[in-house]
Short mmCIF file of C-alpha atoms in Angstrom, two decimals:
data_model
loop_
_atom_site.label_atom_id
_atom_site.label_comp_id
_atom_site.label_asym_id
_atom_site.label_seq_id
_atom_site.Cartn_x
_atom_site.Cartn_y
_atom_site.Cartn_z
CA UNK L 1 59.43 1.61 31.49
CA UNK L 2 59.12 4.74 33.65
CA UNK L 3 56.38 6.50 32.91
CA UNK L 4 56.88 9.75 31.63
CA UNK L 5 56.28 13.18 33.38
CA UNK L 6 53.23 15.37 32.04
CA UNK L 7 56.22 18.17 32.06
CA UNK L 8 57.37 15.60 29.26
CA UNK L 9 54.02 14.82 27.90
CA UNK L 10 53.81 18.12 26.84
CA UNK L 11 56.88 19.03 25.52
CA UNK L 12 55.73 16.23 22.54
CA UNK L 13 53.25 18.40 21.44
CA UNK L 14 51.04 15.35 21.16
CA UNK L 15 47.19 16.05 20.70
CA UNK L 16 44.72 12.58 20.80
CA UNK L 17 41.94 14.39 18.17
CA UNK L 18 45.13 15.93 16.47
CA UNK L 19 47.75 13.24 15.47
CA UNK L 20 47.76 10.27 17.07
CA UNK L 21 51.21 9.16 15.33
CA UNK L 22 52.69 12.49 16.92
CA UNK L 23 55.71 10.43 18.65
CA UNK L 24 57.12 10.44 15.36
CA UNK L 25 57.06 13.98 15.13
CA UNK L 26 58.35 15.06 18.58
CA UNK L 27 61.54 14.23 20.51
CA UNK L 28 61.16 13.27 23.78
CA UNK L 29 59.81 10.20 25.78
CA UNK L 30 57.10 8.18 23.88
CA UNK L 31 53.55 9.63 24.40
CA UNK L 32 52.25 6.57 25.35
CA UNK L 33 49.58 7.68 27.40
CA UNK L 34 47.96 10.36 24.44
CA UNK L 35 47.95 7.29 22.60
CA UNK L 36 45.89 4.98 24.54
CA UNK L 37 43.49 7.26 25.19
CA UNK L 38 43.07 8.14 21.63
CA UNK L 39 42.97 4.64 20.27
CA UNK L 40 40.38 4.21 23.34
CA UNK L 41 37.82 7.63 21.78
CA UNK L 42 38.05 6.50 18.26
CA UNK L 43 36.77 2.87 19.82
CA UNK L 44 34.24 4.02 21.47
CA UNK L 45 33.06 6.60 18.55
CA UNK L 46 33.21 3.76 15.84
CA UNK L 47 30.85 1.78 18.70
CA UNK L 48 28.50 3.79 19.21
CA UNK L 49 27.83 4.43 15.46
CA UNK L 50 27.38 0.68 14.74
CA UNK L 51 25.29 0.77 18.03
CA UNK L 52 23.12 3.47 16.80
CA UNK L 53 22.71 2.39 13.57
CA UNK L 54 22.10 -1.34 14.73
CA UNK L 55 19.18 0.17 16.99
CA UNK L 56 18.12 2.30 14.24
CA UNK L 57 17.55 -0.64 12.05
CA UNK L 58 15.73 -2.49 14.62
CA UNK L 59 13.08 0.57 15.17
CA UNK L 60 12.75 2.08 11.86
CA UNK L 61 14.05 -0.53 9.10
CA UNK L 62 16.47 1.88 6.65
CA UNK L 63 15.74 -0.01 3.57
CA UNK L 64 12.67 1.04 1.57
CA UNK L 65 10.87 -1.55 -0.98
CA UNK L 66 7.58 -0.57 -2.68
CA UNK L 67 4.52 -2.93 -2.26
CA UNK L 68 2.74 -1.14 -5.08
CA UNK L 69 4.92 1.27 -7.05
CA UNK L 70 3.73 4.24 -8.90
CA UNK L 71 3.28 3.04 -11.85
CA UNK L 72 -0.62 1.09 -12.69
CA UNK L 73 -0.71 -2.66 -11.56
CA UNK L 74 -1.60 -5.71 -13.75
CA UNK L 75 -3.37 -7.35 -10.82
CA UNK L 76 -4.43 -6.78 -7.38
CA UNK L 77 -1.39 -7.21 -4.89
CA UNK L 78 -1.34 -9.23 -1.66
CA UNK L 79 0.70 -8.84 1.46
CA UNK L 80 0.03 -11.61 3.98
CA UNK L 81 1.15 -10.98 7.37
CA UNK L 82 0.73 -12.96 10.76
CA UNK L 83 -2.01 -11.62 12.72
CA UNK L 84 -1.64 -9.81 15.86
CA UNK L 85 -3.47 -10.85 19.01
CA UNK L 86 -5.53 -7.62 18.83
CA UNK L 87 -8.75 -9.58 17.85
CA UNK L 88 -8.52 -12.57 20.32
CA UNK L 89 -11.17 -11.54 22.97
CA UNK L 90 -13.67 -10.10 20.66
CA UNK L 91 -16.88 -11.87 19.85
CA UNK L 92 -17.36 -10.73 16.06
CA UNK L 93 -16.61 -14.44 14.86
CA UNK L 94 -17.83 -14.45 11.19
CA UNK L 95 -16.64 -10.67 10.87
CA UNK L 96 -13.10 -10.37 13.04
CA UNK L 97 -9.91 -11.05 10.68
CA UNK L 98 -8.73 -14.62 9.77
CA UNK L 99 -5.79 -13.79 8.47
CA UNK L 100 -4.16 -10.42 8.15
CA UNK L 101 -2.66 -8.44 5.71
CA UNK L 102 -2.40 -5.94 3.48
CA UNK L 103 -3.93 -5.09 -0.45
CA UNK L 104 -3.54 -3.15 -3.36
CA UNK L 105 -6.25 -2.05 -6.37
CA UNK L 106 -5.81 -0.26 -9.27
CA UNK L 107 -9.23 -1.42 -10.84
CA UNK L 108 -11.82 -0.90 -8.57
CA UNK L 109 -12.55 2.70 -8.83
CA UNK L 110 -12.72 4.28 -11.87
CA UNK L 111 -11.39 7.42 -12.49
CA UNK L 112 -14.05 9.48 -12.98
CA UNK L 113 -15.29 8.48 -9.85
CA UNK L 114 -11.96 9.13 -8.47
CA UNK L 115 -11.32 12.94 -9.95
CA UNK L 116 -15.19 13.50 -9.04
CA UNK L 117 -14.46 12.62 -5.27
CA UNK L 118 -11.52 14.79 -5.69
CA UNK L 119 -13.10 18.04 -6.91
CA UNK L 120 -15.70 17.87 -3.87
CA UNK L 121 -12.90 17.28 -1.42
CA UNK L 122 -11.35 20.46 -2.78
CA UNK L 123 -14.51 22.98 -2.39
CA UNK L 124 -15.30 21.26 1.09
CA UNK L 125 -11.54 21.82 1.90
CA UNK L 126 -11.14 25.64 0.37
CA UNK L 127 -13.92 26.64 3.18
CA UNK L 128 -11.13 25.92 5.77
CA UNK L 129 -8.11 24.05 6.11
CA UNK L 130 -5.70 23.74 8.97
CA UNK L 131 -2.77 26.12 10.40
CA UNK L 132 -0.65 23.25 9.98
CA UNK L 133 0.20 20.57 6.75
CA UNK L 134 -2.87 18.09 7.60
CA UNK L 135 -6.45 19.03 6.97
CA UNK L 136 -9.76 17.17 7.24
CA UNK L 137 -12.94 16.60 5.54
CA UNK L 138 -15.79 14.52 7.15
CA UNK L 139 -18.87 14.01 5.25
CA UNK L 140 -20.27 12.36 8.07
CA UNK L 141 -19.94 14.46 10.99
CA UNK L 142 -19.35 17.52 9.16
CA UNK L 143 -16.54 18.31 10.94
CA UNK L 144 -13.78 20.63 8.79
CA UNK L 145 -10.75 22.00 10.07
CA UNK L 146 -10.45 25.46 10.42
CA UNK L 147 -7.32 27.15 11.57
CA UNK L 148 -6.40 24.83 14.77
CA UNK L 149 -9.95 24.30 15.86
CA UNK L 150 -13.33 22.52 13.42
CA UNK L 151 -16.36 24.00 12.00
CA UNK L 152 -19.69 22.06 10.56
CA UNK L 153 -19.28 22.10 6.86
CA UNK L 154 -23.09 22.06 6.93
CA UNK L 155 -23.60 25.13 8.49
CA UNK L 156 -21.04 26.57 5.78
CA UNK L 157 -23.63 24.85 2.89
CA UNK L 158 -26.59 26.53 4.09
CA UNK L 159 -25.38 29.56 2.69
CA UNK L 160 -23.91 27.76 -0.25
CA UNK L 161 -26.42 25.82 -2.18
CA UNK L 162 -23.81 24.91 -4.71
CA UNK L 163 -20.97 23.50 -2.27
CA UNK L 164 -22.88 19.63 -2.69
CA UNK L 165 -25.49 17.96 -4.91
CA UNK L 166 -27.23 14.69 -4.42
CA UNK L 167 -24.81 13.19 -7.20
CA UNK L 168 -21.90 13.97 -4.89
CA UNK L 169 -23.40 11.25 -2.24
CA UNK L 170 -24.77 9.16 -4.62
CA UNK L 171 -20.70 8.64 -6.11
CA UNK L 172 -19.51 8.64 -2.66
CA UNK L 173 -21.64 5.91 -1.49
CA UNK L 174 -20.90 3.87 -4.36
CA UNK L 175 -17.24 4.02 -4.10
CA UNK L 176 -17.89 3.30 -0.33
CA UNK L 177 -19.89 0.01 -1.53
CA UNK L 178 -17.07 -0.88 -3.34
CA UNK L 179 -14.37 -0.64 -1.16
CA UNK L 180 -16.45 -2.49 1.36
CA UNK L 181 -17.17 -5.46 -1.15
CA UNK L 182 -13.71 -5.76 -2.13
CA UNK L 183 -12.67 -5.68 1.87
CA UNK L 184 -15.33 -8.56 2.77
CA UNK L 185 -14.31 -10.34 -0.49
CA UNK L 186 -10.49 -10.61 0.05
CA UNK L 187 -11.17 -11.53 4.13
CA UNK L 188 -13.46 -13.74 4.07
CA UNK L 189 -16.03 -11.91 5.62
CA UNK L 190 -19.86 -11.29 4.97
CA UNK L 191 -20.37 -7.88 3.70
CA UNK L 192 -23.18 -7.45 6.03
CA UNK L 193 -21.06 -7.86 8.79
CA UNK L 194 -18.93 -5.01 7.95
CA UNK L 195 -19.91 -1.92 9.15
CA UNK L 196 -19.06 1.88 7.67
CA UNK L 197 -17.51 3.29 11.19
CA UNK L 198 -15.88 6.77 12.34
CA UNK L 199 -13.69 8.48 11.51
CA UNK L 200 -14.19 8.16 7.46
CA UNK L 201 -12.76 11.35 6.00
CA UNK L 202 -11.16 13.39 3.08
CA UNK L 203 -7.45 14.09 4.09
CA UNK L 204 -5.27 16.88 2.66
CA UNK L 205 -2.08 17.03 3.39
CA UNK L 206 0.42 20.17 2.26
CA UNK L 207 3.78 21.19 2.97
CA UNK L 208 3.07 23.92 5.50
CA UNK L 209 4.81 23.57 9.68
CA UNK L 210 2.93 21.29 11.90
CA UNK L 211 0.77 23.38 14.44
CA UNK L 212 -0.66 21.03 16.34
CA UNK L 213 -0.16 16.81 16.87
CA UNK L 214 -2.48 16.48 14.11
CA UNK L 215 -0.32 17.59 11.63
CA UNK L 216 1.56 14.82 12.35
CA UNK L 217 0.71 11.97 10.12
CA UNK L 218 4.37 10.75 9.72
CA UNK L 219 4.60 9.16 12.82
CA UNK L 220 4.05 5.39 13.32
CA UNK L 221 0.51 4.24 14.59
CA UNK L 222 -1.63 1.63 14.91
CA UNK L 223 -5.09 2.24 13.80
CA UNK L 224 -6.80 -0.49 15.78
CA UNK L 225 -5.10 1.47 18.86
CA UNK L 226 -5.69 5.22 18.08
CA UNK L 227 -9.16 4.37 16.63
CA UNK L 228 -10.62 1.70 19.18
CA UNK L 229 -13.70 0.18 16.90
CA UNK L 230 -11.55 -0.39 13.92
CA UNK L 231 -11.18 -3.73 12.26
CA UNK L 232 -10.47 -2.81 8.61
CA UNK L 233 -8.99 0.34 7.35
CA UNK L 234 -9.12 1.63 3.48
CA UNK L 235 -7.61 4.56 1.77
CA UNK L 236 -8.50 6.12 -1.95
CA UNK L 237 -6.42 7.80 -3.60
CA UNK L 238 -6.97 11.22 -5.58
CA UNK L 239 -3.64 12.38 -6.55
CA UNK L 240 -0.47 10.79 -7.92
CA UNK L 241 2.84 10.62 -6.55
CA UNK L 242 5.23 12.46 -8.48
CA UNK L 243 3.21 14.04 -10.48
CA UNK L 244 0.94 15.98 -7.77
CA UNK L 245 3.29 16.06 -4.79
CA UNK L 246 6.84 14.42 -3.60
CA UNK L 247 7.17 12.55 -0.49
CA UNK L 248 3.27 11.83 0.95
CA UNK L 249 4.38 7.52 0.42
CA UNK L 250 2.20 5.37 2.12
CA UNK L 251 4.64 3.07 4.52
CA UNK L 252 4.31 -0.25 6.16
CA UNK L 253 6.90 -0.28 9.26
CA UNK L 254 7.45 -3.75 9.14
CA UNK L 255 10.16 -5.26 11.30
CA UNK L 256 12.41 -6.05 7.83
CA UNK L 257 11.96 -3.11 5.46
CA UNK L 258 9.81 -0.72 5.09
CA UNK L 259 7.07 -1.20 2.44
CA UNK L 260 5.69 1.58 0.63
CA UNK L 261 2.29 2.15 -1.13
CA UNK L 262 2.64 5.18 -3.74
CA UNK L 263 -0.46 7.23 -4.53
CA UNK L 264 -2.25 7.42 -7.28
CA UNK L 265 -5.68 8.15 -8.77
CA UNK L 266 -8.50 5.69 -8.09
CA UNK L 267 -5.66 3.62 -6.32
CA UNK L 268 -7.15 1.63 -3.04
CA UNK L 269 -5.09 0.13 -0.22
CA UNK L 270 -6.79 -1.96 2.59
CA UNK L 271 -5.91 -3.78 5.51
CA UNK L 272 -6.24 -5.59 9.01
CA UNK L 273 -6.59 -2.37 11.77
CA UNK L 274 -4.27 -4.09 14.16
CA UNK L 275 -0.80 -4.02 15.31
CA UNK L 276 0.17 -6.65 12.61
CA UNK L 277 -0.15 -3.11 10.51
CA UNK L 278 2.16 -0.38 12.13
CA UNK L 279 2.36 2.22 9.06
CA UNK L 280 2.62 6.26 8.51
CA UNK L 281 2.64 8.24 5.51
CA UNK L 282 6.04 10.08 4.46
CA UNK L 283 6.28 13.58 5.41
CA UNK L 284 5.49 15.95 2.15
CA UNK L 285 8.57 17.85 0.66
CA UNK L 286 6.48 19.56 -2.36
CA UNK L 287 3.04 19.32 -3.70
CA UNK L 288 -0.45 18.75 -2.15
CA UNK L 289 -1.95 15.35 -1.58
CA UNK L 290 -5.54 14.02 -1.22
CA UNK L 291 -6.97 10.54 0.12
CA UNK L 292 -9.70 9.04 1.73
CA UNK L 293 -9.85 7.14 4.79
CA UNK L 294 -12.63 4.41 4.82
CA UNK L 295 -12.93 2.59 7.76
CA UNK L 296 -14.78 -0.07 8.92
CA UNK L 297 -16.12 -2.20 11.84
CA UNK L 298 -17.10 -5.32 13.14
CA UNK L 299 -18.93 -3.91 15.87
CA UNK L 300 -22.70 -2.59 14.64
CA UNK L 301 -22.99 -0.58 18.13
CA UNK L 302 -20.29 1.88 16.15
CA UNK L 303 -21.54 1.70 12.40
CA UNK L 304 -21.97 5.06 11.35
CA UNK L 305 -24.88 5.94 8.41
CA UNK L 306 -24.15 7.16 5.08
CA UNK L 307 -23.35 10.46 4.42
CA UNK L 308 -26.00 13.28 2.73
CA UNK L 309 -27.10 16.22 2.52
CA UNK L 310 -28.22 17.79 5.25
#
């Protein structure tokens, strides 16, 4: 078949991205060569979609399931995963994870504990908070953000004899105790073995534009990496989700789904630091949320002391 002249080709009126069937519109020699190439776009368009969203799945798993769900739990729940070779060099033998994984308790902080924990986090906080959605509190340090920079809380309490009270640390250092227990308890480990280590913070995190990298917190990390002396992390809860804020889930980035922890108060989640744990929290569409990080160590060289007044 000759092929025909683009004189000819254009008479058809044939457009690829317009009508692809346009031969049997137009007189005139068949378009063969509008046709091809269409048939060859749509191919590679309906490629590259499956491509992307084959990729996408791989990376960042689509499908959500919750690990703990809103609502309270009947019993402690238990995650196992296969440990990571994060831990294979270090010395801590009686102390270093065994097995790896992740937990969930509803019962192991009450909730007056809980709601008192929260009401200090908020007069610490409303001294400062950040320019951006993610805002710090640490008792230890002192450190508070402030705009995109942090001031001592401490200095801010000399001239506020109200902002703590001895019953504020005394709570806080209980709920610590139990964390730590329950951590040592479900890992096999000797609680005096595991150490209180930095950073251990209040977190609250709002709606308002990221400023800075900080503000950050929904992209995927690895504790055990950004925080080197890490071995066991913990989080409290001290507001609900759904009913103080939407969005704000806490998300395991596992390889087949992604499995979610939602807040709420008194709930505590705890798990191995390492790369067997890649998480990040969902970014907040409405609401404020507030947590605790507890962290802890294997390492005494970077156990941190108690918190109090100063």
């Amino acid at each position: 078949m000759k092929k025909p002249s683009r004189e000819n080709r254009k008479q058809t009126g044939c457009s690829c991205w317009g009508d692809c069937t346009c031969s049997e519109k137009a007189k005139g020699p068949e378009p063969w060569y509008s046709f091809r190439n269409c048939v060859t776009h749509i191919s590679i368009i309906i490629i590259s979609v499956l491509m992307a969203r084959f990729w996408l799945h791989v990376i960042y798993p689509s499908s959500f399931v919750a690990l703990a769900g809103k609502d309270p739990l009947d019993a402690p729940v238990w995650h196992e995963v296969p440990c990571s070779n994060d831990y294979e060099e270090e010395v801590f033998l009686e102390c270093k994870p065994k097995r790896c994984g992740r937990a969930v308790m509803d019962n192991l902080v009450s909730r007056d504990d809980a709601e008192h924990l929260l009401r200090l986090a908020k007069r610490g906080l409303s001294h400062g908070g950040s320019n951006g959605g993610a805002s710090i509190l640490d008792l230890h340090s002192g450190a508070l953000s402030m705009g995109d920079k942090f001031v001592n809380i401490f200095k801010i309490a000399e001239t506020d004899d109200s902002l703590f009270t001895e019953e504020d640390f005394r709570i806080y250092r209980r709920v610590k105790d139990q964390i730590r227990q329950a951590v040592a308890d479900k890992f096999d480990v000797p609680v005096d073995k595991l150490h209180l280590t930095k950073p251990t913070f209040f977190s609250r995190m709002d709606t308002k534009k990221a400023q800075t990298k900080h503000d950050e917190y929904w992209h995927v990390h690895v504790d055990k990496e950004t925080y080197g002396s890490f071995h066991y992390t913990s989080l409290l809860y001290l507001t609900t989700y759904k009913n103080d804020f939407q969005g704000g889930r806490f998300v395991f980035a596992d390889k087949d789904y992604n499995r979610t922890v939602e807040p709420r108060v008194g709930r505590v989640s705890f798990f191995t630091s390492g790369s067997e744990n890649p998480h990040f929290v969902e970014r907040l569409r409405e609401g404020v949320r507030y947590a605790i990080t507890v962290s802890f160590t294997c390492d005494p060289a970077k156990a941190i002391a108690d918190p109090k007044i100063k």
